[in-house]
């Protein structure tokens, strides 16, 4: 199976975790996009959604799925999103799609977090995928120095094909930090969160996944944490 076919398989499997007549949190990225397309087939069963990015909101609305502001929603039954890496504890690196802050917010208020990913995303130790950190623009270099002191190699994310900084939906900029071997993701998440100027770090460890649906050659494998 191709990587896209694996993503499509886990997207279909995630429909089993959708709670009827409830609000569903929806993530951002290529795997989440496959889930949105599957969700459209059962859109009449749910009250609506909360999106983790403007791009996700646009795709949901394009399918005729209601999108609500989180401030207007009392609870989210389940949040379904992909991951750039996930380990055996359910901790994840997220943010390759630049939506880590809103993803983290939506995940934090959801009763259950279901991660959908192809099998290549499961790793023993996270850090091969550069860790995204969203920062207030004026603090970018100060935060970069602090991340370097932790042993990382931060690199400013640029708009594709330009020398300009990529700007998130929140007006932040992104530092992608390579060179880390993340053996204690909960501790590192707390440490980076304490750096003044950090909006959010793409470590989802304090609030990791409850379930991970992994697309494997032999089918969808379910991990529970």
PDB file of C-alpha atoms in Angstrom:
ATOM      1  CA  UNK A   1       0.000   0.000   0.000  1.00  0.00           C
ATOM      2  CA  UNK A   2       1.152   3.554  -0.697  1.00  0.00           C
ATOM      3  CA  UNK A   3       1.496   6.056   2.134  1.00  0.00           C
ATOM      4  CA  UNK A   4      -1.702   7.773   0.974  1.00  0.00           C
ATOM      5  CA  UNK A   5      -3.551   4.444   0.991  1.00  0.00           C
ATOM      6  CA  UNK A   6      -2.368   3.808   4.559  1.00  0.00           C
ATOM      7  CA  UNK A   7      -3.575   7.275   5.576  1.00  0.00           C
ATOM      8  CA  UNK A   8      -6.926   6.651   3.923  1.00  0.00           C
ATOM      9  CA  UNK A   9      -7.279   3.345   5.778  1.00  0.00           C
ATOM     10  CA  UNK A  10      -6.760   4.934   9.201  1.00  0.00           C
ATOM     11  CA  UNK A  11      -9.069   7.814   8.272  1.00  0.00           C
ATOM     12  CA  UNK A  12     -11.839   5.321   7.555  1.00  0.00           C
ATOM     13  CA  UNK A  13     -11.098   3.448  10.794  1.00  0.00           C
ATOM     14  CA  UNK A  14     -11.331   6.713  12.768  1.00  0.00           C
ATOM     15  CA  UNK A  15     -14.992   7.086  11.796  1.00  0.00           C
ATOM     16  CA  UNK A  16     -15.733   4.364  14.386  1.00  0.00           C
ATOM     17  CA  UNK A  17     -14.610   6.842  17.082  1.00  0.00           C
ATOM     18  CA  UNK A  18     -16.936   9.628  15.952  1.00  0.00           C
ATOM     19  CA  UNK A  19     -19.651  10.190  18.569  1.00  0.00           C
ATOM     20  CA  UNK A  20     -23.131  10.751  17.163  1.00  0.00           C
ATOM     21  CA  UNK A  21     -24.858  14.075  17.935  1.00  0.00           C
ATOM     22  CA  UNK A  22     -21.668  15.574  19.358  1.00  0.00           C
ATOM     23  CA  UNK A  23     -19.042  18.150  18.377  1.00  0.00           C
ATOM     24  CA  UNK A  24     -15.937  16.597  16.802  1.00  0.00           C
ATOM     25  CA  UNK A  25     -12.479  18.196  16.929  1.00  0.00           C
ATOM     26  CA  UNK A  26     -10.645  17.936  13.630  1.00  0.00           C
ATOM     27  CA  UNK A  27      -6.887  18.245  13.107  1.00  0.00           C
ATOM     28  CA  UNK A  28      -4.716  19.582  10.324  1.00  0.00           C
ATOM     29  CA  UNK A  29      -2.543  17.947   7.683  1.00  0.00           C
ATOM     30  CA  UNK A  30      -2.652  15.332   4.971  1.00  0.00           C
ATOM     31  CA  UNK A  31      -3.978  12.493   7.153  1.00  0.00           C
ATOM     32  CA  UNK A  32      -6.580  14.760   8.755  1.00  0.00           C
ATOM     33  CA  UNK A  33      -7.693  15.760   5.264  1.00  0.00           C
ATOM     34  CA  UNK A  34      -8.479  12.134   4.460  1.00  0.00           C
ATOM     35  CA  UNK A  35     -10.492  11.980   7.688  1.00  0.00           C
ATOM     36  CA  UNK A  36     -12.447  15.107   6.726  1.00  0.00           C
ATOM     37  CA  UNK A  37     -13.373  13.483   3.438  1.00  0.00           C
ATOM     38  CA  UNK A  38     -14.615  10.401   5.308  1.00  0.00           C
ATOM     39  CA  UNK A  39     -16.441  12.523   7.894  1.00  0.00           C
ATOM     40  CA  UNK A  40     -18.359  14.225   5.085  1.00  0.00           C
ATOM     41  CA  UNK A  41     -20.057  10.900   4.344  1.00  0.00           C
ATOM     42  CA  UNK A  42     -21.642  10.838   7.840  1.00  0.00           C
ATOM     43  CA  UNK A  43     -21.956  14.574   8.467  1.00  0.00           C
ATOM     44  CA  UNK A  44     -25.668  14.295   9.293  1.00  0.00           C
ATOM     45  CA  UNK A  45     -24.788  12.183  12.349  1.00  0.00           C
ATOM     46  CA  UNK A  46     -22.818  14.937  14.133  1.00  0.00           C
ATOM     47  CA  UNK A  47     -23.678  18.373  15.533  1.00  0.00           C
ATOM     48  CA  UNK A  48     -20.626  19.926  13.907  1.00  0.00           C
ATOM     49  CA  UNK A  49     -16.900  20.410  14.315  1.00  0.00           C
ATOM     50  CA  UNK A  50     -14.172  22.587  15.785  1.00  0.00           C
ATOM     51  CA  UNK A  51     -11.238  23.055  13.423  1.00  0.00           C
ATOM     52  CA  UNK A  52      -7.576  23.317  14.415  1.00  0.00           C
ATOM     53  CA  UNK A  53      -6.664  25.617  11.514  1.00  0.00           C
ATOM     54  CA  UNK A  54      -8.148  27.929   8.903  1.00  0.00           C
ATOM     55  CA  UNK A  55      -7.250  25.373   6.208  1.00  0.00           C
ATOM     56  CA  UNK A  56      -9.154  22.622   8.025  1.00  0.00           C
ATOM     57  CA  UNK A  57     -12.138  24.914   8.572  1.00  0.00           C
ATOM     58  CA  UNK A  58     -12.235  25.693   4.846  1.00  0.00           C
ATOM     59  CA  UNK A  59     -12.102  22.006   3.889  1.00  0.00           C
ATOM     60  CA  UNK A  60     -14.863  21.137   6.381  1.00  0.00           C
ATOM     61  CA  UNK A  61     -17.103  23.937   5.128  1.00  0.00           C
ATOM     62  CA  UNK A  62     -16.388  22.851   1.557  1.00  0.00           C
ATOM     63  CA  UNK A  63     -18.026  19.544   2.460  1.00  0.00           C
ATOM     64  CA  UNK A  64     -20.994  21.317   4.037  1.00  0.00           C
ATOM     65  CA  UNK A  65     -19.908  20.431   7.587  1.00  0.00           C
ATOM     66  CA  UNK A  66     -20.701  23.001  10.281  1.00  0.00           C
ATOM     67  CA  UNK A  67     -17.638  24.581  11.936  1.00  0.00           C
ATOM     68  CA  UNK A  68     -17.950  26.240  15.357  1.00  0.00           C
ATOM     69  CA  UNK A  69     -15.715  28.592  17.280  1.00  0.00           C
ATOM     70  CA  UNK A  70     -14.336  26.802  20.332  1.00  0.00           C
ATOM     71  CA  UNK A  71     -15.629  29.630  22.551  1.00  0.00           C
ATOM     72  CA  UNK A  72     -19.171  28.681  21.558  1.00  0.00           C
ATOM     73  CA  UNK A  73     -18.802  24.969  22.302  1.00  0.00           C
ATOM     74  CA  UNK A  74     -19.200  23.526  25.825  1.00  0.00           C
ATOM     75  CA  UNK A  75     -17.433  20.220  25.106  1.00  0.00           C
ATOM     76  CA  UNK A  76     -15.741  18.175  22.380  1.00  0.00           C
ATOM     77  CA  UNK A  77     -16.345  14.438  22.389  1.00  0.00           C
ATOM     78  CA  UNK A  78     -13.266  13.394  20.439  1.00  0.00           C
ATOM     79  CA  UNK A  79     -10.336  15.030  18.669  1.00  0.00           C
ATOM     80  CA  UNK A  80      -8.981  13.228  15.611  1.00  0.00           C
ATOM     81  CA  UNK A  81      -5.643  14.267  14.123  1.00  0.00           C
ATOM     82  CA  UNK A  82      -2.402  12.961  12.684  1.00  0.00           C
ATOM     83  CA  UNK A  83       1.133  13.068  14.078  1.00  0.00           C
ATOM     84  CA  UNK A  84       4.637  13.595  12.744  1.00  0.00           C
ATOM     85  CA  UNK A  85       6.005  11.109  15.292  1.00  0.00           C
ATOM     86  CA  UNK A  86       4.442   9.075  18.102  1.00  0.00           C
ATOM     87  CA  UNK A  87       6.130   6.902  20.718  1.00  0.00           C
ATOM     88  CA  UNK A  88       5.007   3.915  22.774  1.00  0.00           C
ATOM     89  CA  UNK A  89       3.593   6.142  25.534  1.00  0.00           C
ATOM     90  CA  UNK A  90       1.258   8.016  23.171  1.00  0.00           C
ATOM     91  CA  UNK A  91       3.400  11.169  23.233  1.00  0.00           C
ATOM     92  CA  UNK A  92       3.663  12.889  19.861  1.00  0.00           C
ATOM     93  CA  UNK A  93       5.514  15.485  17.847  1.00  0.00           C
ATOM     94  CA  UNK A  94       3.040  17.582  15.890  1.00  0.00           C
ATOM     95  CA  UNK A  95       3.259  20.834  13.979  1.00  0.00           C
ATOM     96  CA  UNK A  96       4.623  19.889  10.580  1.00  0.00           C
ATOM     97  CA  UNK A  97       1.465  21.496   9.219  1.00  0.00           C
ATOM     98  CA  UNK A  98       2.057  24.643  11.325  1.00  0.00           C
ATOM     99  CA  UNK A  99      -1.147  24.285  13.382  1.00  0.00           C
ATOM    100  CA  UNK A 100       0.371  23.006  16.645  1.00  0.00           C
ATOM    101  CA  UNK A 101      -1.022  25.727  18.926  1.00  0.00           C
ATOM    102  CA  UNK A 102      -4.634  25.366  17.871  1.00  0.00           C
ATOM    103  CA  UNK A 103      -4.243  21.583  17.724  1.00  0.00           C
ATOM    104  CA  UNK A 104      -3.020  21.618  21.308  1.00  0.00           C
ATOM    105  CA  UNK A 105      -5.903  23.833  22.425  1.00  0.00           C
ATOM    106  CA  UNK A 106      -8.562  21.646  20.797  1.00  0.00           C
ATOM    107  CA  UNK A 107      -6.944  18.465  22.117  1.00  0.00           C
ATOM    108  CA  UNK A 108      -6.850  19.895  25.650  1.00  0.00           C
ATOM    109  CA  UNK A 109     -10.644  20.244  25.837  1.00  0.00           C
ATOM    110  CA  UNK A 110     -11.532  16.967  24.106  1.00  0.00           C
ATOM    111  CA  UNK A 111     -12.602  13.941  26.083  1.00  0.00           C
ATOM    112  CA  UNK A 112     -10.611  11.601  23.839  1.00  0.00           C
ATOM    113  CA  UNK A 113      -7.680  12.080  21.443  1.00  0.00           C
ATOM    114  CA  UNK A 114      -7.465   9.640  18.550  1.00  0.00           C
ATOM    115  CA  UNK A 115      -4.222   9.828  16.580  1.00  0.00           C
ATOM    116  CA  UNK A 116      -4.313   8.586  12.987  1.00  0.00           C
ATOM    117  CA  UNK A 117      -1.001   7.915  11.262  1.00  0.00           C
ATOM    118  CA  UNK A 118       0.802   5.595   8.905  1.00  0.00           C
ATOM    119  CA  UNK A 119       3.096   3.059  10.552  1.00  0.00           C
ATOM    120  CA  UNK A 120       6.279   4.992   9.772  1.00  0.00           C
ATOM    121  CA  UNK A 121       5.317   7.595  12.401  1.00  0.00           C
ATOM    122  CA  UNK A 122       5.752   5.151  15.320  1.00  0.00           C
ATOM    123  CA  UNK A 123       9.264   5.550  16.759  1.00  0.00           C
ATOM    124  CA  UNK A 124      11.197   4.340  19.800  1.00  0.00           C
ATOM    125  CA  UNK A 125      12.615   7.797  20.579  1.00  0.00           C
ATOM    126  CA  UNK A 126      11.225  11.005  19.135  1.00  0.00           C
ATOM    127  CA  UNK A 127      13.379  13.753  17.684  1.00  0.00           C
ATOM    128  CA  UNK A 128      14.324  12.648  14.197  1.00  0.00           C
ATOM    129  CA  UNK A 129      11.459  14.815  12.943  1.00  0.00           C
ATOM    130  CA  UNK A 130      12.382  18.426  13.818  1.00  0.00           C
ATOM    131  CA  UNK A 131      10.369  19.668  16.798  1.00  0.00           C
ATOM    132  CA  UNK A 132       8.246  22.724  15.880  1.00  0.00           C
ATOM    133  CA  UNK A 133       8.094  25.589  18.386  1.00  0.00           C
ATOM    134  CA  UNK A 134       5.758  28.518  17.735  1.00  0.00           C
ATOM    135  CA  UNK A 135       7.132  31.819  18.993  1.00  0.00           C
ATOM    136  CA  UNK A 136       6.182  35.479  19.320  1.00  0.00           C
ATOM    137  CA  UNK A 137       8.134  37.082  16.434  1.00  0.00           C
ATOM    138  CA  UNK A 138      10.030  39.620  18.576  1.00  0.00           C
ATOM    139  CA  UNK A 139      11.295  36.779  20.801  1.00  0.00           C
ATOM    140  CA  UNK A 140      12.422  34.521  17.971  1.00  0.00           C
ATOM    141  CA  UNK A 141      16.187  34.892  18.423  1.00  0.00           C
ATOM    142  CA  UNK A 142      15.994  34.820  22.225  1.00  0.00           C
ATOM    143  CA  UNK A 143      13.974  31.599  22.088  1.00  0.00           C
ATOM    144  CA  UNK A 144      16.372  30.154  19.503  1.00  0.00           C
ATOM    145  CA  UNK A 145      19.306  30.736  21.869  1.00  0.00           C
ATOM    146  CA  UNK A 146      17.442  29.023  24.706  1.00  0.00           C
ATOM    147  CA  UNK A 147      16.620  26.039  22.487  1.00  0.00           C
ATOM    148  CA  UNK A 148      20.258  25.819  21.422  1.00  0.00           C
ATOM    149  CA  UNK A 149      21.229  25.694  25.092  1.00  0.00           C
ATOM    150  CA  UNK A 150      19.000  22.621  25.427  1.00  0.00           C
ATOM    151  CA  UNK A 151      21.044  20.895  22.717  1.00  0.00           C
ATOM    152  CA  UNK A 152      18.764  21.613  19.780  1.00  0.00           C
ATOM    153  CA  UNK A 153      19.491  23.209  16.421  1.00  0.00           C
ATOM    154  CA  UNK A 154      16.639  25.653  15.712  1.00  0.00           C
ATOM    155  CA  UNK A 155      15.876  26.763  12.175  1.00  0.00           C
ATOM    156  CA  UNK A 156      13.340  29.407  11.199  1.00  0.00           C
ATOM    157  CA  UNK A 157      10.592  27.997   8.992  1.00  0.00           C
ATOM    158  CA  UNK A 158      10.221  30.001   5.787  1.00  0.00           C
ATOM    159  CA  UNK A 159       7.371  30.480   3.373  1.00  0.00           C
ATOM    160  CA  UNK A 160       7.962  27.981   0.555  1.00  0.00           C
ATOM    161  CA  UNK A 161      10.227  29.409  -2.129  1.00  0.00           C
ATOM    162  CA  UNK A 162      11.001  32.619  -0.225  1.00  0.00           C
ATOM    163  CA  UNK A 163      13.351  34.056   2.387  1.00  0.00           C
ATOM    164  CA  UNK A 164      10.403  35.306   4.466  1.00  0.00           C
ATOM    165  CA  UNK A 165       9.355  33.778   7.773  1.00  0.00           C
ATOM    166  CA  UNK A 166       6.310  31.541   7.661  1.00  0.00           C
ATOM    167  CA  UNK A 167       3.469  33.098   9.676  1.00  0.00           C
ATOM    168  CA  UNK A 168       0.933  30.887  11.474  1.00  0.00           C
ATOM    169  CA  UNK A 169      -2.817  31.438  11.787  1.00  0.00           C
ATOM    170  CA  UNK A 170      -2.005  33.052  15.153  1.00  0.00           C
ATOM    171  CA  UNK A 171       0.563  35.510  13.768  1.00  0.00           C
ATOM    172  CA  UNK A 172       3.448  33.514  15.267  1.00  0.00           C
ATOM    173  CA  UNK A 173       6.629  32.232  13.662  1.00  0.00           C
ATOM    174  CA  UNK A 174       8.010  28.696  13.786  1.00  0.00           C
ATOM    175  CA  UNK A 175      11.379  27.353  14.837  1.00  0.00           C
ATOM    176  CA  UNK A 176      11.967  23.750  13.743  1.00  0.00           C
ATOM    177  CA  UNK A 177      14.417  22.182  16.193  1.00  0.00           C
ATOM    178  CA  UNK A 178      16.562  19.276  15.030  1.00  0.00           C
ATOM    179  CA  UNK A 179      19.260  17.369  16.896  1.00  0.00           C
ATOM    180  CA  UNK A 180      17.131  16.389  19.895  1.00  0.00           C
ATOM    181  CA  UNK A 181      16.767  12.892  21.309  1.00  0.00           C
ATOM    182  CA  UNK A 182      13.542  13.159  23.282  1.00  0.00           C
ATOM    183  CA  UNK A 183      13.784  10.506  25.981  1.00  0.00           C
ATOM    184  CA  UNK A 184      11.550  12.373  28.472  1.00  0.00           C
ATOM    185  CA  UNK A 185       8.926  14.176  26.379  1.00  0.00           C
ATOM    186  CA  UNK A 186       6.816  15.330  29.347  1.00  0.00           C
ATOM    187  CA  UNK A 187       9.776  17.038  30.995  1.00  0.00           C
ATOM    188  CA  UNK A 188      11.011  18.608  27.760  1.00  0.00           C
ATOM    189  CA  UNK A 189       7.542  19.907  26.933  1.00  0.00           C
ATOM    190  CA  UNK A 190       7.350  21.618  30.336  1.00  0.00           C
ATOM    191  CA  UNK A 191      10.876  23.002  29.975  1.00  0.00           C
ATOM    192  CA  UNK A 192      10.249  24.548  26.559  1.00  0.00           C
ATOM    193  CA  UNK A 193       6.874  25.917  27.646  1.00  0.00           C
ATOM    194  CA  UNK A 194       8.719  27.906  30.335  1.00  0.00           C
ATOM    195  CA  UNK A 195      10.860  29.786  27.784  1.00  0.00           C
ATOM    196  CA  UNK A 196       9.504  33.325  27.589  1.00  0.00           C
ATOM    197  CA  UNK A 197       8.292  34.045  24.071  1.00  0.00           C
ATOM    198  CA  UNK A 198       7.165  30.489  23.312  1.00  0.00           C
ATOM    199  CA  UNK A 199       3.522  30.309  22.256  1.00  0.00           C
ATOM    200  CA  UNK A 200       3.432  26.516  22.118  1.00  0.00           C
ATOM    201  CA  UNK A 201       5.733  23.572  21.538  1.00  0.00           C
ATOM    202  CA  UNK A 202       4.809  20.712  19.228  1.00  0.00           C
ATOM    203  CA  UNK A 203       5.319  18.097  21.941  1.00  0.00           C
ATOM    204  CA  UNK A 204       2.005  16.516  22.877  1.00  0.00           C
ATOM    205  CA  UNK A 205       3.132  14.546  25.918  1.00  0.00           C
ATOM    206  CA  UNK A 206       1.403  15.973  28.993  1.00  0.00           C
ATOM    207  CA  UNK A 207      -1.754  15.428  26.930  1.00  0.00           C
ATOM    208  CA  UNK A 208      -0.921  12.640  24.528  1.00  0.00           C
ATOM    209  CA  UNK A 209      -3.098  10.338  22.461  1.00  0.00           C
ATOM    210  CA  UNK A 210      -5.606   7.972  24.081  1.00  0.00           C
ATOM    211  CA  UNK A 211      -5.724   5.803  20.969  1.00  0.00           C
ATOM    212  CA  UNK A 212      -3.513   5.566  17.894  1.00  0.00           C
ATOM    213  CA  UNK A 213      -4.726   4.004  14.668  1.00  0.00           C
ATOM    214  CA  UNK A 214      -1.637   3.005  12.703  1.00  0.00           C
ATOM    215  CA  UNK A 215      -1.810   2.186   9.022  1.00  0.00           C
ATOM    216  CA  UNK A 216       0.302  -0.908   8.407  1.00  0.00           C
ATOM    217  CA  UNK A 217       0.772  -3.093   5.328  1.00  0.00           C
ATOM    218  CA  UNK A 218      -1.253  -5.814   7.053  1.00  0.00           C
ATOM    219  CA  UNK A 219      -4.056  -3.438   8.067  1.00  0.00           C
ATOM    220  CA  UNK A 220      -4.917  -0.883  10.739  1.00  0.00           C
ATOM    221  CA  UNK A 221      -3.283  -1.544  14.108  1.00  0.00           C
ATOM    222  CA  UNK A 222      -4.887  -0.056  17.238  1.00  0.00           C
ATOM    223  CA  UNK A 223      -2.710   1.146  20.128  1.00  0.00           C
ATOM    224  CA  UNK A 224      -4.286   2.285  23.401  1.00  0.00           C
ATOM    225  CA  UNK A 225      -2.472   4.345  26.038  1.00  0.00           C
TER     226      UNK A 225
END
